[in-house]
CSV table of C-alpha atoms in Angstrom, one decimal:
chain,number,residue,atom,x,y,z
E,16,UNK,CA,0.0,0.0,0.0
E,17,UNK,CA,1.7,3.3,-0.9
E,18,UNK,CA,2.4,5.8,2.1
E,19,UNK,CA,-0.1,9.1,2.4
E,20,UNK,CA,2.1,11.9,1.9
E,21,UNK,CA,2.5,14.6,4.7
E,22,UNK,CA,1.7,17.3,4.7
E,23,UNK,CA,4.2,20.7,4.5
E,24,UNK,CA,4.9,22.3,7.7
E,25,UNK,CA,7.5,25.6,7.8
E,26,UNK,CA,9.0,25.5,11.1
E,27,UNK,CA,12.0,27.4,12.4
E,28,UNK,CA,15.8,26.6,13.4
E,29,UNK,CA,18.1,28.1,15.8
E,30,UNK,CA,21.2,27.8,15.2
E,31,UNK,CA,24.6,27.8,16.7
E,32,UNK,CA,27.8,27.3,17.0
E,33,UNK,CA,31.1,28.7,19.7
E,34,UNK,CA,34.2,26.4,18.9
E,35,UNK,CA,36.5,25.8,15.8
E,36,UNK,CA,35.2,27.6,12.3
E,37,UNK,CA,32.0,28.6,13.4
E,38,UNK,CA,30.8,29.5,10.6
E,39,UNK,CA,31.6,26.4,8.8
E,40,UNK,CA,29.8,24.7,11.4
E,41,UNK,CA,26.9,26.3,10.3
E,42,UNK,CA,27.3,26.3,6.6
E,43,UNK,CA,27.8,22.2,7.0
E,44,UNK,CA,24.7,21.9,9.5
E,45,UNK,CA,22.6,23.4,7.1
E,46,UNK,CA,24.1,21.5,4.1
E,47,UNK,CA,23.4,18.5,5.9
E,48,UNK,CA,19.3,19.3,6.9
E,49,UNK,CA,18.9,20.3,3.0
E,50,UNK,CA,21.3,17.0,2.0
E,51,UNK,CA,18.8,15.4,-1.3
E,52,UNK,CA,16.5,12.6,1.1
E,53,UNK,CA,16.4,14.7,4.4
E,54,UNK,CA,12.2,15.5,4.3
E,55,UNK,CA,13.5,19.1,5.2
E,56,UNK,CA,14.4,22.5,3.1
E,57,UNK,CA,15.9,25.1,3.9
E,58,UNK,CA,14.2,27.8,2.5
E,59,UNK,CA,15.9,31.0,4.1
E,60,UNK,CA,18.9,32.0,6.0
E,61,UNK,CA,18.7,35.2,8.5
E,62,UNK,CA,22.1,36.9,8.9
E,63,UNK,CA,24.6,36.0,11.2
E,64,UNK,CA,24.9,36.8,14.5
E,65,UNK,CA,27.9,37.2,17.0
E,66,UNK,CA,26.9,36.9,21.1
E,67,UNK,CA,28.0,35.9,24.5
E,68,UNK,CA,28.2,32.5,25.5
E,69,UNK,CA,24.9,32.1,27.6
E,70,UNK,CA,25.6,29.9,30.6
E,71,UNK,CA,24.2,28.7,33.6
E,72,UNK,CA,27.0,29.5,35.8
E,73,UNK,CA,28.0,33.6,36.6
E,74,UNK,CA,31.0,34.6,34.1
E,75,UNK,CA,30.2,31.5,31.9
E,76,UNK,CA,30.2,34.6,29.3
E,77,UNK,CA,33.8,35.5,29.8
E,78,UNK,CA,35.1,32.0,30.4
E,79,UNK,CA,33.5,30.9,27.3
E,80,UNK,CA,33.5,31.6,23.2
E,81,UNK,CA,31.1,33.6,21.8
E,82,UNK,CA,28.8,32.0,19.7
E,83,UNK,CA,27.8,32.5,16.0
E,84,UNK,CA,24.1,32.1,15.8
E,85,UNK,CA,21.6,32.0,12.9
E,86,UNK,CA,18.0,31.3,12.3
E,87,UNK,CA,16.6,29.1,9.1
E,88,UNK,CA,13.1,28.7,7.6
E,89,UNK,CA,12.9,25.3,7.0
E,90,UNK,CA,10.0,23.2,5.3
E,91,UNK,CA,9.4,19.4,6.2
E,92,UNK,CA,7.2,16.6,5.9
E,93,UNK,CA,8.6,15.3,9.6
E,94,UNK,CA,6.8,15.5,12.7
E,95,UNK,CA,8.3,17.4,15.2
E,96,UNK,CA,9.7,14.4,17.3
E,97,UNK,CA,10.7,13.1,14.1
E,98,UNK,CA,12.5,16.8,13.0
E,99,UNK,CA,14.1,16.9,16.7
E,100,UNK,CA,15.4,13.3,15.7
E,101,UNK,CA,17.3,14.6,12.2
E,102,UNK,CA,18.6,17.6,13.7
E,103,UNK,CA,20.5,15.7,16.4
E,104,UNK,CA,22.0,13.4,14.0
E,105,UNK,CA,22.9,16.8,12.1
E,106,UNK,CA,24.5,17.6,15.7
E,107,UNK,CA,26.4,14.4,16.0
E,108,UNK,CA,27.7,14.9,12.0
E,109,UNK,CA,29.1,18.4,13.6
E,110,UNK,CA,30.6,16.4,16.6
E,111,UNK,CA,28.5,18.0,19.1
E,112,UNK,CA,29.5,16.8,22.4
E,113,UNK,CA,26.8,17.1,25.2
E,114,UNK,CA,29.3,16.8,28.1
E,115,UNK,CA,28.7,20.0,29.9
E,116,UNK,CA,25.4,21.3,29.7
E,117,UNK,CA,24.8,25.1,28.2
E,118,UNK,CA,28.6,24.1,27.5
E,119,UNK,CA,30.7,25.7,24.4
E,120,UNK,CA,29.7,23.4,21.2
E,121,UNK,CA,30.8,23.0,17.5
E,122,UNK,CA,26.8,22.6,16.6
E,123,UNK,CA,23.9,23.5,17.8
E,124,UNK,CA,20.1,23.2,16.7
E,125,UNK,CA,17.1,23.8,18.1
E,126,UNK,CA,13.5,23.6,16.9
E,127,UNK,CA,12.4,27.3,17.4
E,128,UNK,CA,8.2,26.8,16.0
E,129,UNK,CA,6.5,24.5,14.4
E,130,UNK,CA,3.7,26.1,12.5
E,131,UNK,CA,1.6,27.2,15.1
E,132,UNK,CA,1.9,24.1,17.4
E,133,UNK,CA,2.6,23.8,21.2
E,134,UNK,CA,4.0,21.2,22.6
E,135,UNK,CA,5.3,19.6,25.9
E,136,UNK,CA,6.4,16.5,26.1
E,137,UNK,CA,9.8,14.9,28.0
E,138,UNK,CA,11.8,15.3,24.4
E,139,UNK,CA,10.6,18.9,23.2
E,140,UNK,CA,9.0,22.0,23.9
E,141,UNK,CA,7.4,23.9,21.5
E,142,UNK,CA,8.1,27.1,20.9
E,143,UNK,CA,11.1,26.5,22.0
E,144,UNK,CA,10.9,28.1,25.7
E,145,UNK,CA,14.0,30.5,25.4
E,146,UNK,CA,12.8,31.7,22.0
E,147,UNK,CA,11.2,35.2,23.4
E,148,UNK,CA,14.2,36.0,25.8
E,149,UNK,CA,16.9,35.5,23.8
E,150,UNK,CA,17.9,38.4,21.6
E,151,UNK,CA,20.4,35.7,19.0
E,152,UNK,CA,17.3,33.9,18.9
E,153,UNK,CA,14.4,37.2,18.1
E,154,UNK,CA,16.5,39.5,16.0
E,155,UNK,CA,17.3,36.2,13.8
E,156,UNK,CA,14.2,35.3,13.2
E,157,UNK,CA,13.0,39.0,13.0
E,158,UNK,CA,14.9,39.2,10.0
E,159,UNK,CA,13.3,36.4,8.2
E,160,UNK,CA,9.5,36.8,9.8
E,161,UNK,CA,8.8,39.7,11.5
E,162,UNK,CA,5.2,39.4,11.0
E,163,UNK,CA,5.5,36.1,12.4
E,164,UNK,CA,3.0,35.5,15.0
E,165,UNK,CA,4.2,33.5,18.1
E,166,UNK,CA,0.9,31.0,19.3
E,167,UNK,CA,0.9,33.1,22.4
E,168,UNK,CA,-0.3,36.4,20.2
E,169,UNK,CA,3.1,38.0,20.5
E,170,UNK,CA,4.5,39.4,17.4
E,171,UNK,CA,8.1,38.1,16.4
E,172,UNK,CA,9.2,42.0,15.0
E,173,UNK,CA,7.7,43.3,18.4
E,174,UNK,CA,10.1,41.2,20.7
E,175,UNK,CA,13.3,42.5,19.0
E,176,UNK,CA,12.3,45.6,19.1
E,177,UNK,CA,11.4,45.3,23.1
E,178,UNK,CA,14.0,47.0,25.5
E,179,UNK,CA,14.7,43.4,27.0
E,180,UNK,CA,16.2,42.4,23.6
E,181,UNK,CA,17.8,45.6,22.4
E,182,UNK,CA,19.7,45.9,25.5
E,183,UNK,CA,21.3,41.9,25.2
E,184,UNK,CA,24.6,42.5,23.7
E,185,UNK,CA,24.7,41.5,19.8
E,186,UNK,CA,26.6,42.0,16.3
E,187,UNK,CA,25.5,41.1,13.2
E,188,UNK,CA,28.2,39.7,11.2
E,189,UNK,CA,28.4,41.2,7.7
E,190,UNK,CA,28.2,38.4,4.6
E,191,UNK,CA,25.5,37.3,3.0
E,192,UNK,CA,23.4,34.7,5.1
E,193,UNK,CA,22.4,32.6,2.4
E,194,UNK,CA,25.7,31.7,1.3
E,195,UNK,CA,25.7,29.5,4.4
E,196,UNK,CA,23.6,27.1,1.6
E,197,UNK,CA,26.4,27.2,-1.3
């Protein structure tokens, strides 16, 4: 019996990266999600961003590598558990060690929305519960969608421009972000 397709869902990816080319790291995480058989494309790149490392521990910051971070629209016929699933072994191509938690990393993804979905379960969150904080994440993804409506009602261009985001240090990196995909 042939398989029903799926149906398209846009979803959103965080992405960083804080040791060795960082940028490379990026470029190569996102050739590997668009790789021909994936069920994902990447469909836009926001520009790069440069910030702090964010850690649990006081003066993680300083101790720390800053992080290149980046956001992609992203297209897939996966379910989010399924998504979560491809973007770790993504991770694990990158040689993402998860030794240290909130610890300096070559790669790392995270599912920022789904469509419109929430979602709690032991594996994911959804939106991702950082997303509105963080300013790597918001500015990002401002870029791409600004319009973009959060499930909550919150509009994506409204958090970067709140005064909790523009006063978290970041620098945009200049470049163009979709050469990441070349």
């Amino acid at each position: 019996m042939p398989e029903l397709s799926r149906s398209v869902r846009t979803a959103y990816l965080g992405l960083g990266s804080s040791l060795g080319d960082r940028r490379e790291h990026l470029r190569r995480a996102l050739r590997a999600l668009n790789a021909p058989g994936a069920k994902v494309r990447v469909r836009a790149v926001s520009p790069i961003y440069e910030s702090p490392h964010l850690g649990l521990q006081a003066g993680d910051a300083e101790r720390f590598p800053p992080h290149l971070n980046c956001v992609a629209r992203i297209e897939t016929t996966l379910e989010p558990l399924e998504l979560l699933a491809a973007t770790q072994a993504v991770e694990t191509l990158g040689q993402r060690q998860r030794d240290t938690r909130w610890g300096p990393r070559t790669i790392d993804i995270d599912i920022l929305l789904y469509g419109a979905l929430e979602l709690r379960s032991a594996r994911l969150i959804l939106p991702h519960p950082g997303l509105a904080e963080r300013a790597f994440v918001v500015r990002p993804l401002a870029d791409l969608a600004p319009d973009l409506g959060l499930p909550d009602g919150r509009r994506v261009g409204d958090l970067a421009a709140s005064e909790a985001i523009c006063a978290q240090r970041l620098e945009r990196i200049e470049g163009e972000a979709n050469d990441l995909l070349l």
